[in-house]
Coordinates of C-alpha atoms in Angstrom, one line a residue:
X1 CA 4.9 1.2 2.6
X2 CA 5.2 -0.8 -0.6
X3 CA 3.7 -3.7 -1.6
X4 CA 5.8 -6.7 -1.8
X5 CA 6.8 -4.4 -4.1
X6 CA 8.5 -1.3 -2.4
X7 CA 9.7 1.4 -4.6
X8 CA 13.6 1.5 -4.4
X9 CA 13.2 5.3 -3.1
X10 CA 11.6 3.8 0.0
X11 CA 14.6 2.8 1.2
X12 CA 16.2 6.0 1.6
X13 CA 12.6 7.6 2.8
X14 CA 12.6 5.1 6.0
X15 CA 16.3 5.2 6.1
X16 CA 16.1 8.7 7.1
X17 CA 13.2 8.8 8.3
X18 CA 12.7 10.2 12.4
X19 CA 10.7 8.7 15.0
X20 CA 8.3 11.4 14.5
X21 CA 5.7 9.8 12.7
X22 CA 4.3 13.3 11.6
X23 CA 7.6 13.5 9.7
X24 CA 6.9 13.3 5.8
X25 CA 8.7 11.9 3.1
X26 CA 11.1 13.6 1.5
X27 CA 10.3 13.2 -2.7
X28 CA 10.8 9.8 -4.5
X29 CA 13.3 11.3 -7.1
X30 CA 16.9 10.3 -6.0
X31 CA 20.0 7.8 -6.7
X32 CA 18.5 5.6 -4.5
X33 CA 19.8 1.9 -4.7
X34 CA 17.4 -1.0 -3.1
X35 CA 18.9 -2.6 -0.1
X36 CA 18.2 -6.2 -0.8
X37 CA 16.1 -8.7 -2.8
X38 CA 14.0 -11.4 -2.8
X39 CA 11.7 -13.7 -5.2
X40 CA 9.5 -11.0 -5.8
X41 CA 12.0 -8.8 -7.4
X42 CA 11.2 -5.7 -5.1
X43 CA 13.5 -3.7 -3.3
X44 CA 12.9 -4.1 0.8
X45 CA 12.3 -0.4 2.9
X46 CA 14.1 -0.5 6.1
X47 CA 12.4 -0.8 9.2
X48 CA 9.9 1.5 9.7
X49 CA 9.4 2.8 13.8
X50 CA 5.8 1.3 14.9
X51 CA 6.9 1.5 18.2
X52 CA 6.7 5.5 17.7
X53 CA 3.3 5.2 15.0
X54 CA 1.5 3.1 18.1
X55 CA 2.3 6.1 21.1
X56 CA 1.4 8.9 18.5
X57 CA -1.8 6.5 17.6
X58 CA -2.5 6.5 20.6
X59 CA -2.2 10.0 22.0
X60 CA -5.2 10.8 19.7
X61 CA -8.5 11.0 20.3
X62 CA -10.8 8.6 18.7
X63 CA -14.5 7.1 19.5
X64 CA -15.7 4.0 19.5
X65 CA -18.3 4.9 17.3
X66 CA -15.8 5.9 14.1
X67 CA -13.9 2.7 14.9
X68 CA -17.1 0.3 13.8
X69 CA -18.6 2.1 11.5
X70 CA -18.2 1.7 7.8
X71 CA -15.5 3.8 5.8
X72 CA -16.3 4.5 2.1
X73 CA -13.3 5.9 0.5
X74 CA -14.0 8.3 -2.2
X75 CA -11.2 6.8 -4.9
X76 CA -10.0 8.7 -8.3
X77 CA -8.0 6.4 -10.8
X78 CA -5.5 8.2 -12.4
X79 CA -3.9 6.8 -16.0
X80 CA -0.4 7.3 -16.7
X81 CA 0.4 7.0 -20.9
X82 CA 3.2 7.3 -22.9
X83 CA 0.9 6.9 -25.9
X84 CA 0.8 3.5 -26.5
X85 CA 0.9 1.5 -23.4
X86 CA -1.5 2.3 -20.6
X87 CA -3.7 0.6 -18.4
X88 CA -6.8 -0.7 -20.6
X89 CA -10.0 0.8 -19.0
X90 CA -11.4 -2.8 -18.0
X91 CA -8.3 -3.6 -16.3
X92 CA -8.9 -0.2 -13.8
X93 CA -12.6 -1.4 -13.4
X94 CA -11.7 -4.9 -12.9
X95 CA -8.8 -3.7 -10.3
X96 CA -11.3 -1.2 -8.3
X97 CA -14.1 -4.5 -7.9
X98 CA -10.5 -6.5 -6.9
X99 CA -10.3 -4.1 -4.1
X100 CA -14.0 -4.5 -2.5
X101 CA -14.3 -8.1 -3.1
X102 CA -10.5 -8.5 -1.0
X103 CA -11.5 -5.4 1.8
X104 CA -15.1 -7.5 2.1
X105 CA -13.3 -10.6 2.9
X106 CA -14.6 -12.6 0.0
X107 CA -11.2 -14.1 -0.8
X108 CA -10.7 -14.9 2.7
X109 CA -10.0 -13.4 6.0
X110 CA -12.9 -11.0 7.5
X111 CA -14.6 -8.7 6.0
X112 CA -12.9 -4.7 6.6
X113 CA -15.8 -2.6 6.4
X114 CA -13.9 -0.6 3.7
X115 CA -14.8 0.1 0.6
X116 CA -13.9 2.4 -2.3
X117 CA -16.1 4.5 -4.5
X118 CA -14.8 5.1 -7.6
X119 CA -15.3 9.1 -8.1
X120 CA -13.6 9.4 -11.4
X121 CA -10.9 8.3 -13.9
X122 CA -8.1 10.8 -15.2
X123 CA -5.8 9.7 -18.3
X124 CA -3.0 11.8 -18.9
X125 CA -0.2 11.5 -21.4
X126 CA 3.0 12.5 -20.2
X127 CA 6.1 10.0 -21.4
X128 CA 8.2 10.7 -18.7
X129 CA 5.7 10.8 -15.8
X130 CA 4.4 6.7 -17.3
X131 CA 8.0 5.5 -17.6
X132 CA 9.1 6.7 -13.9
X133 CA 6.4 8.1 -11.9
X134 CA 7.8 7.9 -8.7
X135 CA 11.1 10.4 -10.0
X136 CA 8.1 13.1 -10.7
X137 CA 6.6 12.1 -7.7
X138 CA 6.1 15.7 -6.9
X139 CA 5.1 17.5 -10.0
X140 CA 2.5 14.5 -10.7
X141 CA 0.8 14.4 -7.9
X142 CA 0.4 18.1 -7.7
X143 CA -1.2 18.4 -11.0
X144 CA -3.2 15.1 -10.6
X145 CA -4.1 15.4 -7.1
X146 CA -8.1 14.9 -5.9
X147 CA -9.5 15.3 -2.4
X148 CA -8.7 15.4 1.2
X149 CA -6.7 13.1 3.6
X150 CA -10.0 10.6 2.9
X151 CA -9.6 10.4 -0.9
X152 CA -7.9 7.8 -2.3
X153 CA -5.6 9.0 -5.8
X154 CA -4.1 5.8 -6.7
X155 CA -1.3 6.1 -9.6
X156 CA -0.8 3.8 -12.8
X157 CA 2.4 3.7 -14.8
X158 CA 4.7 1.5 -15.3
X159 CA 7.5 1.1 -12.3
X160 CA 11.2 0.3 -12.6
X161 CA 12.5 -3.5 -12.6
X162 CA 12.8 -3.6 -8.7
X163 CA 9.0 -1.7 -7.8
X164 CA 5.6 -2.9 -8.1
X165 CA 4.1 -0.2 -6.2
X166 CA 4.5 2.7 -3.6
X167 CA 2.4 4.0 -0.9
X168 CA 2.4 7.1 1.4
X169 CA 1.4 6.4 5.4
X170 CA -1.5 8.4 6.9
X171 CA 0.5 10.0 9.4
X172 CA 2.2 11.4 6.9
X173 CA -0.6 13.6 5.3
X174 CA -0.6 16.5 8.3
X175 CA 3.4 17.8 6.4
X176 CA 2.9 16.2 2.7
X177 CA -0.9 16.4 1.3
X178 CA 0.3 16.7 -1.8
X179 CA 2.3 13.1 -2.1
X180 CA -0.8 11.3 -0.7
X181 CA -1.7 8.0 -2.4
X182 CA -0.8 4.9 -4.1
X183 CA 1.4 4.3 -7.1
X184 CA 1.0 1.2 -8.9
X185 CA 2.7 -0.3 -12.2
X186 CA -0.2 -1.1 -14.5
X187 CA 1.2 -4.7 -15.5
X188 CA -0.1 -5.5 -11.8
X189 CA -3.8 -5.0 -12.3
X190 CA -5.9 -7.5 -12.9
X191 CA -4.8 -9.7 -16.4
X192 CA -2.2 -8.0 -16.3
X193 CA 1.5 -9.4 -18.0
X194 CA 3.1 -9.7 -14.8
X195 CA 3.6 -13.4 -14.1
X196 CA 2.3 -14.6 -10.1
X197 CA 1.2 -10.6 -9.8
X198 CA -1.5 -10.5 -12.2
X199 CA -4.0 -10.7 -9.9
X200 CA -4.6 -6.8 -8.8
X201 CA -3.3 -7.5 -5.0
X202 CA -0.4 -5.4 -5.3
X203 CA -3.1 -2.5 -4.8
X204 CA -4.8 -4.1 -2.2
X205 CA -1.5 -4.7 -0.2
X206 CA 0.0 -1.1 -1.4
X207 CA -4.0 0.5 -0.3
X208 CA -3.2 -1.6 2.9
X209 CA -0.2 0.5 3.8
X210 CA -2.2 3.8 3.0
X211 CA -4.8 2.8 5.4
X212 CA -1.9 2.3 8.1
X213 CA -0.7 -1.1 8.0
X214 CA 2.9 -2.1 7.7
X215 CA 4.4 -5.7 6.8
X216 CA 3.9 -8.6 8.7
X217 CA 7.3 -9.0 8.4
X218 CA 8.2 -5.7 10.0
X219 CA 10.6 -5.7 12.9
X220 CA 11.6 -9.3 12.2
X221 CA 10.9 -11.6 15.4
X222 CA 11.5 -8.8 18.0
X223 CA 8.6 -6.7 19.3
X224 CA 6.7 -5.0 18.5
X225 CA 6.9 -6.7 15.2
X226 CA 3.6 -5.0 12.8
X227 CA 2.2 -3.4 16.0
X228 CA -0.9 -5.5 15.3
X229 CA -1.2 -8.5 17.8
X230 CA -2.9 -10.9 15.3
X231 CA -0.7 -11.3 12.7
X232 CA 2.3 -13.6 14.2
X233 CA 5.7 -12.6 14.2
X234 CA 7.8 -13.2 11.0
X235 CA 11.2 -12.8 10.5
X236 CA 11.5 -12.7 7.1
X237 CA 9.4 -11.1 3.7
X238 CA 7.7 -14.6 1.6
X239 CA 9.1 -15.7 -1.6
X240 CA 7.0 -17.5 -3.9
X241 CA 3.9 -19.0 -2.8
X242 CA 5.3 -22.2 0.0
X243 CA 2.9 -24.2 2.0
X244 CA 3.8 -23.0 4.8
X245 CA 6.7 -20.9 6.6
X246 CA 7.6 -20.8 10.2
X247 CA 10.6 -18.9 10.9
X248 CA 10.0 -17.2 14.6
X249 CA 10.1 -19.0 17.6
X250 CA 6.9 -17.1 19.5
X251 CA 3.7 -18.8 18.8
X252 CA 2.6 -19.2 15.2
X253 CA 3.5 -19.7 11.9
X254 CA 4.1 -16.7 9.4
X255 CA 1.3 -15.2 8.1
X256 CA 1.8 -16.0 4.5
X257 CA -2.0 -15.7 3.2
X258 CA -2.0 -12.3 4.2
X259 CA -1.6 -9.2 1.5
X260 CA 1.0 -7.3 4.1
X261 CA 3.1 -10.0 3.1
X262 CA 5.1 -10.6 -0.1
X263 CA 3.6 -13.6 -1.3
X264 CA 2.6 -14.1 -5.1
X265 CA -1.0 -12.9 -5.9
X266 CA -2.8 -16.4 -6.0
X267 CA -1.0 -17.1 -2.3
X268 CA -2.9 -14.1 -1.3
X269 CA -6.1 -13.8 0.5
X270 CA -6.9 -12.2 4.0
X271 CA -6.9 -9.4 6.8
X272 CA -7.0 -10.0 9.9
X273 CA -9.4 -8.3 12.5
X274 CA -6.4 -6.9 14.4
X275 CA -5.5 -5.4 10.9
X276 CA -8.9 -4.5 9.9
X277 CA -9.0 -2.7 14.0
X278 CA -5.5 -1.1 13.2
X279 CA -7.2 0.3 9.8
X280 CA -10.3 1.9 11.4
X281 CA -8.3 3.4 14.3
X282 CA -5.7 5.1 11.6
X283 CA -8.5 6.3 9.1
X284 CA -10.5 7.9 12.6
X285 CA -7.2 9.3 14.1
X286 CA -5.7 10.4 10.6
X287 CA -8.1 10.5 7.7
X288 CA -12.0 11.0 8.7
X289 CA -12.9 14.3 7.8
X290 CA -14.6 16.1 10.1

């Protein structure tokens, strides 16, 4: 549940977190420290329990028909300000056609079948909420808010040294509605002045988690790792952008082109179909409105 670029409150959300994943997240605001760090400069959440996520996923009903059939996610933008630093309006439109072009597979990878519609575009100017979003978590969202368990609210403001972005589960909807979505810091969209995250992936990967995946670094080497069989084991998050990385001894070598990893943008560039499977299978069990 963070990009590459975790929130430093997610540590102490998954830290206490219980194996039932229909437990929500306690609010963002909080001393929290991050528990370690690497090239990226993020903070890294504990483990999270898929083992738990997959039996819950499982225990729900779901048919085959909402599995390959296309999801269009109704998506509202909503601008954080202080007054003079925001996210220019062609960096949101150039960061929502960032987000088809990488769910359709045209970077790489397969194609998702998921794709957002840009419903509207909120700007509001509050100092406080721009310069720490996720420490008003609660009173931001509330007020900002659009839409069901579909609806996509993604966040822009600008995030503390350690964060690039922050994202809420779908199992977690059913006991918070109201902290659903993404939060972003608005240097990461495209053209942005973040160095090697400029590209607008940290949405994609943070959207990713909001659409049920988790790292492929999750879990380490030991089962069941991401919970999606695809995506070879990984012991450790990606610095920088290598050639290549290997560091489990199962069968294949990290997964360091994928956006669940923690790669710089221009090393980024695919799903996988056991990801893209995972995705359809936690938006029919968790966010299809019926």
């Amino acid at each position: 549940m963070a990009r590459r670029t975790t929130a430093a409150a997610l540590v102490c959300l998954l830290a206490a977190w219980p194996l039932a994943v229909a437990s929500a997240p306690a609010t963002a605001a909080g001393g929290c420290s991050p528990a370690s760090r690497n090239g990226r400069g993020d903070a890294r959440p504990e483990p999270v329990p898929v083992a738990a996520m997959l039996a819950d996923l499982a225990s729900r009903d779901s048919s085959s028909a909402a599995l390959t059939a296309p999801i269009s996610v109704p998506l509202w933008v909503h601008v954080l300000t202080d007054g003079a630093r925001r996210a220019p309006d062609e960096a949101v439109t150039a960061q929502v056609a960032t987000l088809n072009a990488a769910y359709a597979g045209t970077y790489g990878g397969v194609d998702t079948h998921v794709r957002f519609r840009l419903e509207g575009v909120t700007v509001t100017a509050k100092a406080e909420w721009f310069a720490n979003p996720l420490a008003h978590e609660t009173e931001m969202k509330t007020e900002l808010r659009r839409g069901g368990p579909g609806t996509l609210n993604l966040y822009i403001g600008q995030l503390a040294e350690l964060v690039l972005g922050y994202s809420t589960y779908p199992f977690w909807y059913t006991t918070a509605p109201h902290l659903d979505g993404v939060v972003i810091d608005w240097r990461s969209l495209p053209g942005g002045s973040l160095a090697d995250f400029d590209r607008g992936f940290t949405s994609v990967h943070e959207i990713g988690h909001w659409l049920g995946l988790f790292h492929t670094f999750e879990n380490g080497c030991e089962a069941p790792g991401d919970g999606v069989e695809d995506t070879p084991p990984q012991a450790t998050p990606t610095v920088g952008c290598p050639e290549s990385k290997d560091t489990c001894s199962a069968p294949g070598a990290d997964p360091i082109h994928n956006y669940m990893d923690y790669t710089h943008d221009r090393c980024m560039s695919e799903f996988t179909q056991g990801q893209v499977d995972r995705m359809h299978e936690m938006w029919s069990a968790y966010r299809a409105q019926v």
